Amino acid sequence: MSPPHQLLRTKPVERIADESARSPLRRSMGLLPLVSLSVGATLGTGIFVVLGHAAPVAGPAVTVSFAVAALAALFSALSYAELAGAVPVSGSAYSYTYATLGELVAWVCGWCLLLEYGVSVAAVAVGWSGYLNAFLDATVGFQVPAALSGDVVNLPAAVVVLLATAVLLGGVKESAVVTTVTTLLKVAVLAFFVVVAVFGFRSGNLAPFAPAGVAGVTGAASLVFFSFIGFDAASTAGEEARDPQRDLPRAIVISLAVVTVVYVLVAFTAVGAVGVDALSGSDASLATVLRQVTGAGWPATVLSAGAVIAIASVVLTVLYGQTRVLVAMARDGLVPKVFARVGAKRVPTVNTVLVGVVVAVLAALVPLGQLAEATSIGTLVAFSLVNVGVLVLRRTRPDLPRGFRTPGAPVVPLLGLGMCVLLVAGLAPATWLAFGVWSAAGLVVYFAYGRRRSELARSRLAQGE
C-alpha cells in the first residue's frame, strides 16, 4: 500500500463493532446514567465559570451568544447521535472519523479531543477554585491565599482534578452514581439561582443590548461554545452502555436540550439582575449576582456550596471521557498500548492516573481564559469532522443499521459544519497559534509513532494488502 493510501485507510465499522463487543469494559449504564453523564459533563462549565468572561465581549447579548453556540451544538449533536447509534464505541468522534475519513484525519480528530477534554477539565477546575474561595470566605472567613489560588499556582484546581481521578479509579458503576447525584444537585442549585435572580431583574440592565454588534455576539459564542462539549460525553461510553444503539442517541439529544434551557435562563436572569459590569472578570459570577440582588450572604453561600460539589462533577465526567478516547486510540495502536490496559475494577488504571496528573498540572498553572479558548477550538474541529463523517457514511454505507438518523440530511450536517467554521473564525489569533503548535506536535507523534504501529496497517500487511 502506498503512503498516501495508508493515510486514508478507514477502519471497517464491522471491525469496530467486533472490538466493542469484546471490550473488557463493563456494560453497566442505562439511559439515565448516560443522560446524567452528558448533563454532568456540560451543565455548569459555562454558567458557573465562563459567564463572567464572555459577558464583557457581547454585553447583555451574551444570552444570544449562548443560544448561537447551542444552535451550532444542536446541528453537531444530531450528527453525533447518528454516528453514536451506528458506531457505538468508546472513541467518540475519533472512532467515527476512523470509520469514515481515514486514519490520518482520525488521528487529528483524536488529538483535538485530547485537547478538548483535557483543557476543559483544567478550565472547570480553575473555576471550581473560585467558588471554593467564595464558599470558604462566607462560612469560615478564610480564603486560600492568592498566590496558591491563581496568582502563582492554583492549588485547589489541581486538588479537585486529583480527587476526580481517585473516584474514577473506584469503578464505572460507582462513578455513575456520584455523577447522577451531583447532576441533580446542580440542576436544583441553578433553579434556585434563577428564582432569586428574577426578583432583582431590571430591564435597564439589558441596554445597550449588543454594544459590540454581531462580532461581539459571535466572539462570545466562540468563547462559551466549550460549555456545550459535555453532550458528547455519552458517546465516549459506547462500550459501557447496556443498549448503546438505542440509548446513546437519546442521551445526546436529551442532555443538550436540558443544558440549553438552563444556560439561557441563567444567563438572561444574571445579566438582567446586575448588568454586565458586575459580572465581568469574575470566576464566581453567579455568587456575585445573588449577593447583590439579596444584600445577604446566605444565598451566595448556598450557591457556592452547590457549585463546589456540582462543578467537581464536571471535572469527573469530562476526565472520564478523555480516558475512554485514549483507550480507543491505544487499542488501534496509535498511542502506546498501556493506555488501553484495564485493571482489576475494569478501569484503564495507568491511563486514568497519567491523565489525572497531567491535567492537574495544567489546571494549576494556566489561566482560565486561555484554557476556555483552547478548548473551544479543539471542540469545533472535532465537531466539524463528525458532521462530515455523517455525510460520508450515508454515501459509503447507506445499508448500515442506525439507531438514529439525523433529520434533514444533508442540510443539517452542512449547517453544523458551517456553524463550526463561523465560531472557530471568531477565536483570537493567539488561540489559533496555540492550536497550530498543538496540531504540529500531534502530526510529529503520528508520523514518528502511530503510523508505523497502527493495528489496522499491521492487519492489512499480514493479509498482503
Short mmCIF file of C-alpha atoms in Angstrom, two decimals:
data_model
loop_
_atom_site.label_atom_id
_atom_site.label_comp_id
_atom_site.label_asym_id
_atom_site.label_seq_id
_atom_site.Cartn_x
_atom_site.Cartn_y
_atom_site.Cartn_z
CA MET A 1 0.00 0.00 0.00
CA SER A 2 1.45 3.36 -0.96
CA PRO A 3 1.97 6.02 1.75
CA PRO A 4 -0.95 8.26 0.59
CA HIS A 5 -3.31 5.30 0.74
CA GLN A 6 -2.04 4.42 4.22
CA LEU A 7 -3.06 7.85 5.48
CA LEU A 8 -6.57 7.46 4.04
CA ARG A 9 -7.25 3.87 5.15
CA THR A 10 -10.54 3.56 7.02
CA LYS A 11 -11.39 1.11 9.76
CA PRO A 12 -14.39 -1.07 8.83
CA VAL A 13 -17.45 -0.47 11.00
CA GLU A 14 -17.84 -4.23 11.48
CA ARG A 15 -14.34 -4.46 12.92
CA ILE A 16 -15.03 -1.55 15.26
CA ALA A 17 -18.25 -3.24 16.42
CA ASP A 18 -16.46 -6.55 16.96
CA GLU A 19 -13.79 -4.90 19.11
CA SER A 20 -16.51 -3.14 21.08
CA ALA A 21 -18.29 -6.45 21.71
CA ARG A 22 -15.06 -7.94 23.08
CA SER A 23 -14.20 -4.92 25.21
CA PRO A 24 -13.13 -5.68 28.81
CA LEU A 25 -15.01 -2.58 29.98
CA ARG A 26 -18.23 -3.32 31.92
CA ARG A 27 -21.65 -2.64 30.30
CA SER A 28 -23.48 -1.20 33.30
CA MET A 29 -25.01 2.13 32.13
CA GLY A 30 -28.65 2.65 31.13
CA LEU A 31 -30.31 5.78 29.71
CA LEU A 32 -30.46 7.76 32.98
CA PRO A 33 -26.77 7.33 33.83
CA LEU A 34 -25.87 8.24 30.23
CA VAL A 35 -28.00 11.41 30.34
CA SER A 36 -26.50 12.24 33.74
CA LEU A 37 -23.04 11.69 32.30
CA SER A 38 -23.67 14.13 29.45
CA VAL A 39 -25.52 16.72 31.54
CA GLY A 40 -22.96 16.34 34.31
CA ALA A 41 -20.11 16.92 31.86
CA THR A 42 -21.82 20.00 30.43
CA LEU A 43 -24.03 21.80 32.91
CA GLY A 44 -22.04 24.26 34.94
CA THR A 45 -18.95 24.57 32.78
CA GLY A 46 -20.12 27.73 31.04
CA ILE A 47 -22.58 29.20 33.51
CA PHE A 48 -20.68 28.75 36.76
CA VAL A 49 -17.31 29.62 35.24
CA VAL A 50 -17.25 31.44 31.89
CA LEU A 51 -20.24 33.80 32.03
CA GLY A 52 -18.13 36.47 33.72
CA HIS A 53 -15.56 36.28 30.93
CA ALA A 54 -17.99 36.18 28.00
CA ALA A 55 -20.34 38.96 29.18
CA PRO A 56 -17.86 41.83 28.51
CA VAL A 57 -17.38 40.56 24.94
CA ALA A 58 -21.07 40.53 23.89
CA GLY A 59 -22.70 42.74 26.51
CA PRO A 60 -26.24 41.73 27.54
CA ALA A 61 -26.44 39.87 24.22
CA VAL A 62 -24.34 37.16 25.86
CA THR A 63 -27.70 35.37 26.21
CA VAL A 64 -27.90 35.29 22.42
CA SER A 65 -24.30 34.05 22.33
CA PHE A 66 -25.32 31.03 24.39
CA ALA A 67 -28.24 30.45 22.02
CA VAL A 68 -25.97 30.69 18.95
CA ALA A 69 -23.50 28.26 20.50
CA ALA A 70 -26.38 25.94 21.38
CA LEU A 71 -27.67 26.04 17.79
CA ALA A 72 -24.23 25.11 16.50
CA ALA A 73 -24.07 22.36 19.09
CA LEU A 74 -27.56 21.10 18.10
CA PHE A 75 -26.62 20.51 14.48
CA SER A 76 -23.48 18.69 15.56
CA ALA A 77 -25.38 16.81 18.30
CA LEU A 78 -27.76 15.36 15.71
CA SER A 79 -24.78 14.17 13.69
CA TYR A 80 -23.19 12.74 16.84
CA ALA A 81 -26.45 10.93 17.63
CA GLU A 82 -26.50 9.20 14.24
CA LEU A 83 -22.87 8.09 14.43
CA ALA A 84 -23.22 7.03 18.08
CA GLY A 85 -26.05 4.71 17.06
CA ALA A 86 -24.18 3.37 14.04
CA VAL A 87 -20.69 3.07 15.60
CA PRO A 88 -21.34 2.62 19.37
CA VAL A 89 -17.79 2.53 20.75
CA SER A 90 -15.72 4.40 23.34
CA GLY A 91 -13.75 6.53 20.91
CA SER A 92 -16.50 9.09 20.19
CA ALA A 93 -15.63 11.38 17.26
CA TYR A 94 -12.22 9.73 16.87
CA SER A 95 -13.75 6.33 16.11
CA TYR A 96 -16.45 7.84 13.89
CA THR A 97 -13.80 9.63 11.84
CA TYR A 98 -11.67 6.49 11.57
CA ALA A 99 -14.64 4.68 10.03
CA THR A 100 -15.41 7.45 7.53
CA LEU A 101 -12.50 9.77 6.72
CA GLY A 102 -9.38 7.68 7.26
CA GLU A 103 -6.58 7.16 9.75
CA LEU A 104 -4.77 10.49 9.45
CA VAL A 105 -7.96 12.51 9.85
CA ALA A 106 -8.98 10.24 12.74
CA TRP A 107 -5.66 10.92 14.41
CA VAL A 108 -6.15 14.67 14.02
CA CYS A 109 -9.65 14.33 15.47
CA GLY A 110 -8.43 12.23 18.39
CA TRP A 111 -5.63 14.71 19.04
CA CYS A 112 -8.22 17.52 19.09
CA LEU A 113 -10.38 15.52 21.50
CA LEU A 114 -7.43 15.18 23.86
CA LEU A 115 -7.09 18.96 23.76
CA GLU A 116 -10.85 19.44 24.14
CA TYR A 117 -11.33 17.16 27.13
CA GLY A 118 -8.05 17.76 28.93
CA VAL A 119 -8.13 21.54 28.70
CA SER A 120 -11.84 21.62 29.51
CA VAL A 121 -11.22 19.73 32.75
CA ALA A 122 -8.47 22.18 33.65
CA ALA A 123 -10.70 25.19 32.86
CA VAL A 124 -13.53 23.91 35.03
CA ALA A 125 -11.12 23.12 37.85
CA VAL A 126 -9.88 26.73 37.78
CA GLY A 127 -13.49 27.95 38.08
CA TRP A 128 -14.08 25.48 40.91
CA SER A 129 -11.23 27.13 42.78
CA GLY A 130 -13.02 30.50 42.60
CA TYR A 131 -16.25 29.11 44.04
CA LEU A 132 -14.34 27.26 46.76
CA ASN A 133 -12.84 30.54 47.92
CA ALA A 134 -16.28 32.22 47.86
CA PHE A 135 -17.71 29.39 49.97
CA LEU A 136 -14.84 29.38 52.46
CA ASP A 137 -14.99 33.16 52.85
CA ALA A 138 -18.75 33.11 53.51
CA THR A 139 -18.64 30.26 56.01
CA VAL A 140 -15.37 30.42 57.91
CA GLY A 141 -13.92 33.77 56.86
CA PHE A 142 -10.91 32.18 55.19
CA GLN A 143 -9.66 32.10 51.62
CA VAL A 144 -6.87 30.17 50.01
CA PRO A 145 -4.03 32.71 49.62
CA ALA A 146 -3.95 34.42 46.23
CA ALA A 147 -0.51 33.01 45.47
CA LEU A 148 -1.94 29.49 45.82
CA SER A 149 -5.28 30.11 44.08
CA GLY A 150 -4.22 31.56 40.77
CA ASP A 151 -1.66 34.34 41.10
CA VAL A 152 1.28 31.92 41.06
CA VAL A 153 -0.21 28.43 41.15
CA ASN A 154 -3.80 27.19 41.53
CA LEU A 155 -3.57 24.50 44.17
CA PRO A 156 -7.34 23.91 44.68
CA ALA A 157 -7.78 23.34 40.92
CA ALA A 158 -5.10 20.66 40.96
CA VAL A 159 -6.61 19.03 44.06
CA VAL A 160 -10.12 18.67 42.57
CA VAL A 161 -8.68 17.01 39.44
CA LEU A 162 -6.78 14.51 41.58
CA LEU A 163 -9.90 13.80 43.68
CA ALA A 164 -11.92 13.13 40.50
CA THR A 165 -9.15 10.80 39.33
CA ALA A 166 -9.44 8.84 42.56
CA VAL A 167 -13.22 8.46 42.10
CA LEU A 168 -12.76 7.18 38.54
CA LEU A 169 -10.29 4.59 39.76
CA GLY A 170 -13.06 3.23 42.02
CA GLY A 171 -15.02 1.85 39.05
CA VAL A 172 -17.54 2.93 36.41
CA LYS A 173 -20.71 1.95 38.29
CA GLU A 174 -19.60 3.83 41.41
CA SER A 175 -18.62 6.88 39.33
CA ALA A 176 -22.04 6.85 37.62
CA VAL A 177 -23.84 7.00 40.97
CA VAL A 178 -21.75 10.00 42.04
CA THR A 179 -22.41 11.68 38.68
CA THR A 180 -26.20 11.22 38.88
CA VAL A 181 -26.45 12.60 42.43
CA THR A 182 -24.25 15.62 41.74
CA THR A 183 -26.06 16.38 38.47
CA LEU A 184 -29.43 16.51 40.23
CA LEU A 185 -27.91 18.78 42.86
CA LYS A 186 -26.52 21.03 40.14
CA VAL A 187 -29.92 21.45 38.46
CA ALA A 188 -31.51 22.28 41.83
CA VAL A 189 -28.86 24.91 42.61
CA LEU A 190 -29.27 26.63 39.23
CA ALA A 191 -33.08 26.60 39.58
CA PHE A 192 -32.60 28.30 42.97
CA PHE A 193 -30.39 30.91 41.30
CA VAL A 194 -32.98 31.72 38.60
CA VAL A 195 -35.78 32.13 41.15
CA VAL A 196 -33.73 34.52 43.31
CA ALA A 197 -32.23 36.49 40.39
CA VAL A 198 -35.67 37.18 38.88
CA PHE A 199 -36.50 39.38 41.89
CA GLY A 200 -33.59 41.67 41.02
CA PHE A 201 -34.34 41.84 37.29
CA ARG A 202 -34.15 45.35 35.79
CA SER A 203 -34.80 45.90 32.08
CA GLY A 204 -32.31 48.78 32.08
CA ASN A 205 -29.51 46.29 32.64
CA LEU A 206 -30.12 44.94 29.14
CA ALA A 207 -29.30 48.23 27.38
CA PRO A 208 -27.38 48.69 25.18
CA PHE A 209 -28.13 45.07 24.31
CA ALA A 210 -25.33 44.34 21.84
CA PRO A 211 -22.71 47.10 22.14
CA ALA A 212 -20.17 45.21 20.01
CA GLY A 213 -22.71 44.11 17.41
CA VAL A 214 -22.68 40.78 15.65
CA ALA A 215 -18.92 40.46 16.10
CA GLY A 216 -19.34 40.61 19.86
CA VAL A 217 -22.12 38.04 19.86
CA THR A 218 -20.20 35.54 17.72
CA GLY A 219 -16.96 36.20 19.59
CA ALA A 220 -18.63 35.42 22.90
CA ALA A 221 -20.34 32.40 21.32
CA SER A 222 -16.92 31.10 20.29
CA LEU A 223 -15.72 31.53 23.86
CA VAL A 224 -18.70 29.79 25.51
CA PHE A 225 -19.04 27.03 22.92
CA PHE A 226 -16.84 24.80 25.05
CA SER A 227 -19.67 24.95 27.60
CA PHE A 228 -21.62 22.55 25.37
CA ILE A 229 -18.99 19.90 24.82
CA GLY A 230 -20.45 17.66 27.50
CA PHE A 231 -23.30 16.40 25.33
CA ASP A 232 -20.80 14.19 23.51
CA ALA A 233 -19.62 12.62 26.77
CA ALA A 234 -22.23 9.89 26.40
CA SER A 235 -20.64 8.88 23.11
CA THR A 236 -17.41 8.04 24.96
CA ALA A 237 -19.35 5.43 26.96
CA GLY A 238 -20.26 3.31 23.94
CA GLU A 239 -18.63 0.22 25.41
CA GLU A 240 -20.11 0.69 28.88
CA ALA A 241 -23.74 1.30 27.82
CA ARG A 242 -26.17 -1.63 28.09
CA ASP A 243 -28.02 -0.74 24.87
CA PRO A 244 -25.75 1.72 23.06
CA GLN A 245 -27.57 1.87 19.71
CA ARG A 246 -30.80 2.90 21.38
CA ASP A 247 -29.62 4.88 24.42
CA LEU A 248 -26.61 6.84 23.12
CA PRO A 249 -28.55 8.93 20.57
CA ARG A 250 -31.33 9.61 23.10
CA ALA A 251 -28.88 10.63 25.82
CA ILE A 252 -27.06 13.05 23.48
CA VAL A 253 -30.20 14.88 22.32
CA ILE A 254 -31.90 14.96 25.76
CA SER A 255 -28.81 16.28 27.53
CA LEU A 256 -28.27 19.09 25.02
CA ALA A 257 -31.91 20.19 25.36
CA VAL A 258 -31.70 20.32 29.16
CA VAL A 259 -28.42 22.20 29.18
CA THR A 260 -29.52 24.80 26.61
CA VAL A 261 -32.68 25.73 28.52
CA VAL A 262 -30.78 26.10 31.78
CA TYR A 263 -27.92 28.13 30.26
CA VAL A 264 -30.19 30.64 28.55
CA LEU A 265 -32.38 31.12 31.65
CA VAL A 266 -29.41 31.61 33.96
CA ALA A 267 -27.55 33.98 31.62
CA PHE A 268 -30.67 36.09 30.99
CA THR A 269 -31.59 36.45 34.67
CA ALA A 270 -27.97 37.09 35.71
CA VAL A 271 -27.43 39.94 33.25
CA GLY A 272 -30.89 41.35 33.92
CA ALA A 273 -30.29 41.35 37.67
CA VAL A 274 -26.90 43.08 37.93
CA GLY A 275 -25.74 44.12 34.46
CA VAL A 276 -22.62 43.20 32.54
CA ASP A 277 -20.12 45.24 34.56
CA ALA A 278 -20.88 43.38 37.78
CA LEU A 279 -20.26 40.05 36.04
CA SER A 280 -17.06 40.99 34.23
CA GLY A 281 -13.93 39.05 35.05
CA SER A 282 -15.34 37.03 37.94
CA ASP A 283 -14.72 33.28 38.21
CA ALA A 284 -17.64 33.09 40.68
CA SER A 285 -20.04 35.42 38.90
CA LEU A 286 -23.31 33.75 39.97
CA ALA A 287 -22.44 34.08 43.64
CA THR A 288 -21.78 37.78 42.99
CA VAL A 289 -25.24 38.15 41.43
CA LEU A 290 -27.05 36.64 44.41
CA ARG A 291 -25.07 38.73 46.86
CA GLN A 292 -26.00 41.95 45.06
CA VAL A 293 -29.64 41.01 44.48
CA THR A 294 -30.43 39.95 48.05
CA GLY A 295 -28.00 42.06 50.03
CA ALA A 296 -27.46 38.96 52.16
CA GLY A 297 -24.70 36.41 52.22
CA TRP A 298 -26.61 33.15 52.64
CA PRO A 299 -27.99 32.81 49.05
CA ALA A 300 -24.47 33.21 47.66
CA THR A 301 -23.23 30.71 50.23
CA VAL A 302 -25.86 28.17 49.17
CA LEU A 303 -24.96 28.66 45.52
CA SER A 304 -21.23 28.44 46.20
CA ALA A 305 -21.68 25.23 48.21
CA GLY A 306 -23.71 23.71 45.38
CA ALA A 307 -21.18 24.91 42.82
CA VAL A 308 -18.27 23.41 44.73
CA ILE A 309 -19.94 19.99 44.57
CA ALA A 310 -21.54 20.37 41.14
CA ILE A 311 -18.55 21.70 39.24
CA ALA A 312 -16.49 18.86 40.66
CA SER A 313 -18.86 16.51 38.81
CA VAL A 314 -17.95 18.22 35.52
CA VAL A 315 -14.29 17.52 36.25
CA LEU A 316 -15.19 13.88 36.94
CA THR A 317 -17.27 13.25 33.82
CA VAL A 318 -15.07 15.06 31.30
CA LEU A 319 -11.98 13.38 32.71
CA TYR A 320 -13.79 10.08 32.17
CA GLY A 321 -14.38 10.99 28.53
CA GLN A 322 -10.74 11.72 27.88
CA THR A 323 -9.58 8.40 29.30
CA ARG A 324 -12.03 6.48 27.08
CA VAL A 325 -10.85 8.25 23.93
CA LEU A 326 -7.31 7.24 24.83
CA VAL A 327 -8.49 3.64 25.29
CA ALA A 328 -9.77 3.60 21.71
CA MET A 329 -6.62 5.21 20.30
CA ALA A 330 -4.38 2.79 22.21
CA ARG A 331 -6.38 -0.22 21.05
CA ASP A 332 -5.78 0.95 17.48
CA GLY A 333 -2.05 1.17 18.17
CA LEU A 334 -1.82 4.92 17.53
CA VAL A 335 -0.69 5.58 21.11
CA PRO A 336 1.04 3.12 23.49
CA LYS A 337 -0.99 0.05 24.43
CA VAL A 338 -0.62 0.80 28.12
CA PHE A 339 -3.43 3.38 27.77
CA ALA A 340 -5.88 0.57 26.95
CA ARG A 341 -4.79 -1.75 29.78
CA VAL A 342 -7.70 -2.41 32.16
CA GLY A 343 -7.17 -3.11 35.87
CA ALA A 344 -8.98 -5.25 38.43
CA LYS A 345 -12.00 -2.91 38.58
CA ARG A 346 -12.23 -2.88 34.78
CA VAL A 347 -10.91 0.66 34.66
CA PRO A 348 -7.96 1.79 32.48
CA THR A 349 -5.78 2.42 35.52
CA VAL A 350 -2.49 3.71 34.08
CA ASN A 351 -4.39 5.82 31.56
CA THR A 352 -6.57 7.41 34.28
CA VAL A 353 -3.66 8.15 36.63
CA LEU A 354 -1.49 9.69 33.92
CA VAL A 355 -4.31 11.83 32.51
CA GLY A 356 -5.27 12.99 36.00
CA VAL A 357 -1.73 14.08 36.86
CA VAL A 358 -1.17 15.92 33.55
CA VAL A 359 -4.50 17.76 33.76
CA ALA A 360 -3.87 18.65 37.42
CA VAL A 361 -0.59 20.31 36.47
CA LEU A 362 -2.33 22.17 33.61
CA ALA A 363 -5.10 23.39 35.95
CA ALA A 364 -2.53 24.58 38.46
CA LEU A 365 -0.53 26.67 36.01
CA VAL A 366 -2.72 28.06 33.15
CA PRO A 367 -5.28 30.94 33.50
CA LEU A 368 -8.97 30.31 32.83
CA GLY A 369 -9.48 32.49 29.72
CA GLN A 370 -6.67 30.81 27.80
CA LEU A 371 -7.97 27.37 28.76
CA ALA A 372 -11.53 28.14 27.62
CA GLU A 373 -10.49 29.31 24.15
CA ALA A 374 -8.09 26.41 23.64
CA THR A 375 -10.93 24.03 24.48
CA SER A 376 -13.29 25.73 22.02
CA ILE A 377 -11.01 25.32 19.01
CA GLY A 378 -10.38 21.63 19.71
CA THR A 379 -14.11 21.06 20.12
CA LEU A 380 -15.06 22.87 16.93
CA VAL A 381 -12.58 20.94 14.80
CA ALA A 382 -13.84 17.60 16.19
CA PHE A 383 -17.48 18.60 15.66
CA SER A 384 -16.75 19.65 12.08
CA LEU A 385 -15.30 16.24 11.33
CA VAL A 386 -18.33 14.48 12.84
CA ASN A 387 -20.67 16.46 10.57
CA VAL A 388 -18.60 15.49 7.54
CA GLY A 389 -18.48 11.89 8.77
CA VAL A 390 -22.29 11.59 8.70
CA LEU A 391 -22.37 12.62 5.06
CA VAL A 392 -19.57 10.23 4.11
CA LEU A 393 -21.10 7.25 5.95
CA ARG A 394 -24.51 7.92 4.37
CA ARG A 395 -22.83 7.63 0.97
CA THR A 396 -20.44 4.74 1.62
CA ARG A 397 -22.64 2.62 3.94
CA PRO A 398 -26.28 3.50 3.31
CA ASP A 399 -27.29 -0.02 4.43
CA LEU A 400 -25.64 0.25 7.85
CA PRO A 401 -28.13 -0.13 10.77
CA ARG A 402 -28.58 3.15 12.61
CA GLY A 403 -30.29 3.67 15.96
CA PHE A 404 -30.97 7.29 14.94
CA ARG A 405 -30.90 9.18 11.64
CA THR A 406 -30.03 12.88 11.50
CA PRO A 407 -33.15 14.68 10.23
CA GLY A 408 -32.79 16.97 7.26
CA ALA A 409 -29.55 15.45 5.98
CA PRO A 410 -27.50 16.62 4.17
CA VAL A 411 -28.68 20.13 5.14
CA VAL A 412 -28.37 19.70 8.92
CA PRO A 413 -24.80 18.29 8.90
CA LEU A 414 -23.78 21.04 6.46
CA LEU A 415 -25.32 23.67 8.75
CA GLY A 416 -23.43 22.11 11.66
CA LEU A 417 -20.21 22.33 9.69
CA GLY A 418 -20.92 25.93 8.69
CA MET A 419 -21.69 26.99 12.27
CA CYS A 420 -18.47 25.40 13.50
CA VAL A 421 -16.47 27.28 10.85
CA LEU A 422 -18.20 30.55 11.82
CA LEU A 423 -17.42 30.11 15.51
CA VAL A 424 -13.85 29.00 15.05
CA ALA A 425 -13.23 32.09 12.91
CA GLY A 426 -14.13 34.24 15.92
CA LEU A 427 -11.33 32.92 18.10
CA ALA A 428 -8.27 35.03 18.89
CA PRO A 429 -5.06 34.78 16.80
CA ALA A 430 -3.19 33.59 19.89
CA THR A 431 -5.62 30.67 20.16
CA TRP A 432 -5.01 29.76 16.53
CA LEU A 433 -1.26 29.90 17.13
CA ALA A 434 -1.50 27.60 20.15
CA PHE A 435 -3.70 25.22 18.16
CA GLY A 436 -1.21 25.22 15.30
CA VAL A 437 1.59 24.28 17.67
CA TRP A 438 -0.57 21.53 19.23
CA SER A 439 -1.53 20.17 15.80
CA ALA A 440 2.08 20.18 14.60
CA ALA A 441 3.11 18.26 17.71
CA GLY A 442 0.33 15.76 17.02
CA LEU A 443 1.49 15.17 13.47
CA VAL A 444 5.03 14.57 14.71
CA VAL A 445 3.73 11.95 17.15
CA TYR A 446 1.63 10.27 14.45
CA PHE A 447 4.37 10.01 11.83
CA ALA A 448 7.03 9.06 14.37
CA TYR A 449 4.92 6.51 16.27
CA GLY A 450 1.29 5.90 15.32
CA ARG A 451 1.58 5.35 11.57
CA ARG A 452 4.10 2.53 11.98
CA ARG A 453 2.30 0.85 14.91
CA SER A 454 -1.25 1.11 13.60
CA GLU A 455 -3.12 -2.16 14.20
CA LEU A 456 -5.11 -1.61 11.01
CA ALA A 457 -1.93 -1.25 8.98
CA ARG A 458 -0.44 -4.40 10.53
CA SER A 459 -3.53 -6.49 9.85
CA ARG A 460 -3.69 -5.37 6.24
CA LEU A 461 0.04 -6.02 5.82
CA ALA A 462 -0.48 -9.53 7.18
CA GLN A 463 -3.26 -10.03 4.62
CA GLY A 464 -0.92 -8.89 1.83
CA GLU A 465 -2.80 -5.68 1.05
#
